[in-house]
mmCIF file of C-alpha atoms in Angstrom:
data_model
loop_
_atom_site.group_PDB
_atom_site.id
_atom_site.type_symbol
_atom_site.label_atom_id
_atom_site.label_comp_id
_atom_site.label_asym_id
_atom_site.label_seq_id
_atom_site.Cartn_x
_atom_site.Cartn_y
_atom_site.Cartn_z
ATOM 1 C CA MET E 1 -8.427 -11.554 -12.752
ATOM 2 C CA ALA E 2 -9.270 -15.099 -12.228
ATOM 3 C CA ALA E 3 -6.807 -15.601 -9.386
ATOM 4 C CA GLU E 4 -8.391 -12.907 -7.818
ATOM 5 C CA ALA E 5 -10.648 -15.391 -5.586
ATOM 6 C CA GLU E 6 -7.488 -17.494 -4.623
ATOM 7 C CA VAL E 7 -5.621 -14.252 -3.653
ATOM 8 C CA LEU E 8 -8.400 -13.450 -1.092
ATOM 9 C CA ASP E 9 -8.533 -16.897 0.132
ATOM 10 C CA GLU E 10 -5.098 -16.560 1.023
ATOM 11 C CA LEU E 11 -5.687 -13.086 2.643
ATOM 12 C CA HIS E 12 -8.615 -14.642 4.891
ATOM 13 C CA ARG E 13 -6.029 -17.607 5.920
ATOM 14 C CA LEU E 14 -3.338 -15.249 6.819
ATOM 15 C CA ARG E 15 -5.841 -13.237 8.877
ATOM 16 C CA ALA E 16 -6.708 -16.431 10.715
ATOM 17 C CA ARG E 17 -3.126 -17.334 11.658
ATOM 18 C CA VAL E 18 -2.218 -14.229 12.739
ATOM 19 C CA PRO E 19 -5.201 -12.905 14.881
ATOM 20 C CA GLN E 20 -3.674 -9.424 15.613
ATOM 21 C CA LEU E 21 -4.060 -8.434 11.906
ATOM 22 C CA THR E 22 -6.464 -5.838 11.085
ATOM 23 C CA GLY E 23 -6.273 -5.917 7.595
ATOM 24 C CA ALA E 24 -4.845 -7.375 4.446
ATOM 25 C CA LEU E 25 -4.502 -5.886 1.068
ATOM 26 C CA ALA E 26 -2.808 -7.447 -2.307
ATOM 27 C CA ALA E 27 -2.294 -4.809 -4.883
ATOM 28 C CA SER E 28 -0.607 -4.160 -7.989
ATOM 29 C CA ALA E 29 2.831 -2.510 -7.504
ATOM 30 C CA ASP E 30 1.138 0.801 -9.361
ATOM 31 C CA GLY E 31 -1.828 0.898 -6.713
ATOM 32 C CA LEU E 32 -4.609 -1.186 -8.295
ATOM 33 C CA VAL E 33 -6.230 -3.455 -5.881
ATOM 34 C CA LEU E 34 -6.109 -7.045 -6.504
ATOM 35 C CA ALA E 35 -8.049 -8.457 -3.517
ATOM 36 C CA HIS E 36 -8.671 -7.266 0.335
ATOM 37 C CA ASP E 37 -9.994 -7.765 3.495
ATOM 38 C CA THR E 38 -9.581 -4.337 5.117
ATOM 39 C CA PRO E 39 -12.588 -3.920 7.598
ATOM 40 C CA GLY E 40 -12.742 0.047 8.083
ATOM 41 C CA VAL E 41 -10.079 1.133 5.766
ATOM 42 C CA GLU E 42 -10.781 1.989 2.170
ATOM 43 C CA PRO E 43 -8.743 -0.207 -0.103
ATOM 44 C CA ASP E 44 -8.287 2.092 -2.998
ATOM 45 C CA GLY E 45 -6.704 4.643 -0.965
ATOM 46 C CA LEU E 46 -4.492 1.927 0.872
ATOM 47 C CA ALA E 47 -3.494 0.558 -2.348
ATOM 48 C CA ALA E 48 -2.404 4.134 -3.610
ATOM 49 C CA LEU E 49 -0.634 4.934 -0.524
ATOM 50 C CA THR E 50 0.982 1.725 -0.651
ATOM 51 C CA ALA E 51 2.323 2.297 -4.214
ATOM 52 C CA ALA E 52 3.745 5.888 -3.090
ATOM 53 C CA ALA E 53 5.264 4.385 -0.218
ATOM 54 C CA LEU E 54 6.911 1.540 -2.275
ATOM 55 C CA GLY E 55 8.348 3.971 -4.608
ATOM 56 C CA VAL E 56 10.144 5.712 -1.959
ATOM 57 C CA ALA E 57 11.284 2.767 -0.394
ATOM 58 C CA ILE E 58 12.418 0.955 -3.472
ATOM 59 C CA ARG E 59 14.715 4.460 -3.908
ATOM 60 C CA MET E 60 16.033 4.246 -0.735
ATOM 61 C CA ALA E 61 17.050 0.608 -0.854
ATOM 62 C CA GLU E 62 18.693 1.227 -4.381
ATOM 63 C CA SER E 63 20.393 4.231 -3.466
ATOM 64 C CA THR E 64 22.057 2.665 -0.323
ATOM 65 C CA GLY E 65 23.337 -0.157 -2.245
ATOM 66 C CA HIS E 66 21.038 -2.797 -0.234
ATOM 67 C CA GLY E 67 19.396 -4.266 -3.681
ATOM 68 C CA ASP E 68 15.807 -4.897 -4.484
ATOM 69 C CA LEU E 69 13.255 -3.826 -1.838
ATOM 70 C CA ARG E 70 11.689 -6.921 0.319
ATOM 71 C CA GLU E 71 9.543 -5.151 2.652
ATOM 72 C CA LEU E 72 8.526 -1.923 4.569
ATOM 73 C CA LEU E 73 7.567 -1.747 8.029
ATOM 74 C CA VAL E 74 6.053 1.392 9.182
ATOM 75 C CA ARG E 75 5.132 1.545 13.116
ATOM 76 C CA GLY E 76 2.642 4.030 14.390
ATOM 77 C CA VAL E 77 1.074 4.715 17.953
ATOM 78 C CA HIS E 78 -1.820 2.162 17.212
ATOM 79 C CA GLY E 79 0.143 -0.599 15.361
ATOM 80 C CA TYR E 80 1.996 -1.743 12.020
ATOM 81 C CA VAL E 81 1.618 -1.238 8.566
ATOM 82 C CA ALA E 82 3.796 -3.884 6.784
ATOM 83 C CA THR E 83 4.418 -3.952 2.954
ATOM 84 C CA TYR E 84 6.049 -7.219 1.351
ATOM 85 C CA ALA E 85 6.815 -7.799 -2.063
ATOM 86 C CA ALA E 86 4.804 -10.465 -3.851
ATOM 87 C CA GLY E 87 6.362 -11.641 -7.095
ATOM 88 C CA GLY E 88 7.416 -9.359 -9.780
ATOM 89 C CA SER E 89 4.522 -7.264 -10.000
ATOM 90 C CA ALA E 90 2.198 -7.237 -6.803
ATOM 91 C CA VAL E 91 2.734 -6.283 -3.104
ATOM 92 C CA LEU E 92 0.715 -7.273 -0.013
ATOM 93 C CA THR E 93 0.254 -4.778 2.795
ATOM 94 C CA LEU E 94 -0.836 -6.146 6.499
ATOM 95 C CA LEU E 95 -2.393 -3.863 9.052
ATOM 96 C CA ALA E 96 -1.536 -4.949 12.344
ATOM 97 C CA GLN E 97 -2.390 -4.207 16.256
ATOM 98 C CA ASP E 98 0.585 -2.642 18.149
ATOM 99 C CA ARG E 99 0.512 -5.848 20.317
ATOM 100 C CA VAL E 100 1.373 -8.236 17.261
ATOM 101 C CA ASN E 101 4.507 -10.229 17.089
ATOM 102 C CA VAL E 102 6.430 -8.487 14.593
ATOM 103 C CA GLY E 103 8.708 -11.863 13.971
ATOM 104 C CA ARG E 104 5.695 -13.772 13.487
ATOM 105 C CA LEU E 105 3.945 -10.798 11.503
ATOM 106 C CA HIS E 106 7.100 -11.221 9.179
ATOM 107 C CA LEU E 107 7.237 -14.863 8.631
ATOM 108 C CA GLU E 108 3.746 -15.113 7.828
ATOM 109 C CA GLY E 109 3.597 -11.961 5.671
ATOM 110 C CA ARG E 110 6.626 -13.414 3.803
ATOM 111 C CA ARG E 111 4.844 -16.752 3.144
ATOM 112 C CA SER E 112 1.778 -15.016 2.045
ATOM 113 C CA GLY E 113 3.564 -12.736 -0.303
ATOM 114 C CA THR E 114 5.210 -15.210 -2.079
ATOM 115 C CA ARG E 115 2.103 -17.326 -2.248
ATOM 116 C CA ILE E 116 0.305 -14.262 -3.628
ATOM 117 C CA GLY E 117 3.113 -13.624 -5.971
ATOM 118 C CA GLU E 118 3.251 -17.057 -7.526
ATOM 119 C CA LEU E 119 -0.922 -16.511 -7.867
ATOM 120 C CA VAL E 120 -0.454 -13.119 -9.563
ATOM 121 C CA ASP E 121 2.849 -14.195 -11.642
ATOM 122 C CA ALA E 122 0.693 -17.132 -13.109
ATOM 123 C CA ALA E 123 -2.024 -15.081 -13.790
ATOM 124 C CA THR E 124 0.028 -12.448 -15.758
ATOM 125 C CA ALA E 125 1.672 -15.583 -17.743
ATOM 126 C CA ARG E 126 -1.922 -16.611 -18.695
ATOM 127 C CA GLY E 127 -2.350 -13.374 -20.279
ATOM 128 C CA GLU E 128 -5.027 -12.391 -17.417
ATOM 129 C CA PRO E 129 -4.721 -8.512 -16.393
ATOM 130 C CA ALA E 130 -2.842 -7.856 -13.264
ATOM 131 C CA ALA E 131 -5.826 -6.011 -11.595
ATOM 132 C CA GLU E 132 -9.122 -4.932 -12.409
ATOM 133 C CA PRO E 133 -9.278 -0.807 -13.343
ATOM 134 C CA ALA E 134 -10.696 0.991 -10.294
ATOM 135 C CA ARG E 135 -14.138 1.369 -9.976
ATOM 136 C CA THR E 136 -15.906 4.970 -10.136
ATOM 137 C CA SER E 137 -16.450 6.354 -6.593
ATOM 138 C CA THR E 138 -19.065 8.403 -5.800
ATOM 139 C CA LYS E 139 -17.374 10.489 -3.621
ATOM 140 C CA ALA E 140 -16.686 13.826 -3.836
ATOM 141 C CA PRO E 141 -13.206 14.575 -5.680
ATOM 142 C CA LEU E 142 -10.289 15.802 -3.530
ATOM 143 C CA ARG E 143 -9.461 19.113 -3.532
ATOM 144 C CA THR E 144 -6.220 19.800 -5.381
ATOM 145 C CA ARG E 145 -3.219 20.501 -2.994
ATOM 146 C CA THR E 146 -1.276 23.543 -3.562
ATOM 147 C CA PRO E 147 2.351 24.129 -2.839
ATOM 148 C CA ARG E 148 3.175 24.545 0.975
ATOM 149 C CA GLY E 149 -0.222 24.837 1.773
ATOM 150 C CA THR E 150 -0.751 28.055 -0.178
ATOM 151 C CA THR E 151 -3.988 28.976 -1.885
ATOM 152 C CA PRO E 152 -4.230 29.749 -5.396
ATOM 153 C CA ARG E 153 -4.541 33.643 -6.406
ATOM 154 C CA SER E 154 -7.450 34.913 -8.238
ATOM 155 C CA PRO E 155 -6.549 37.109 -11.104
ATOM 156 C CA SER E 156 -7.883 40.113 -8.957
ATOM 157 C CA THR E 157 -5.642 39.603 -6.131
ATOM 158 C CA PRO E 158 -2.248 41.519 -6.264
ATOM 159 C CA ALA E 159 1.054 39.389 -6.340
ATOM 160 C CA THR E 160 2.933 39.709 -3.200
ATOM 161 C CA ASN E 161 6.901 39.291 -2.998
ATOM 162 C CA HIS E 162 6.762 36.493 -1.057
ATOM 163 C CA PRO E 163 10.131 34.622 -0.215
ATOM 164 C CA ARG E 164 8.491 31.312 -0.868
ATOM 165 C CA THR E 165 6.923 32.354 -4.014
ATOM 166 C CA SER E 166 9.103 34.627 -5.747
ATOM 167 C CA GLU E 167 11.603 33.572 -8.259
ATOM 168 C CA SER E 168 15.205 34.729 -7.635
#
């Protein structure tokens, strides 16, 4: 994406305006990284988690009659994760220390989200791809998760009549 450099510049400017930010990521709504400044955080994983959280937040806003999602704020013991709509097809996710001024975080996050949305939407209108395909990782693949933490039975293991796994 030709706008990637401009989006990255916006992320750097945002981090300069809000010193308590520990990371900033712009991603497509479906979880592809557009640009990132996330030291110590794997950007592809953060983009994927953002897309998953975004899906739930959108459904929650719609099902409660509160309209289109504008932002999502998660507060953890050690800080905040804030996600803002950025145009029609992108999101901005910010990581911040617990001592950040949340009002300032929202003010600057919304401004940058608007700017990034303009950049991404303009690039999309020019026919540029919204995001580059994910890079091939050299990491080992993640283990397959099984329901409720159970492990799959091998063919030689007899089936048990466990209430969580038996069909009624």
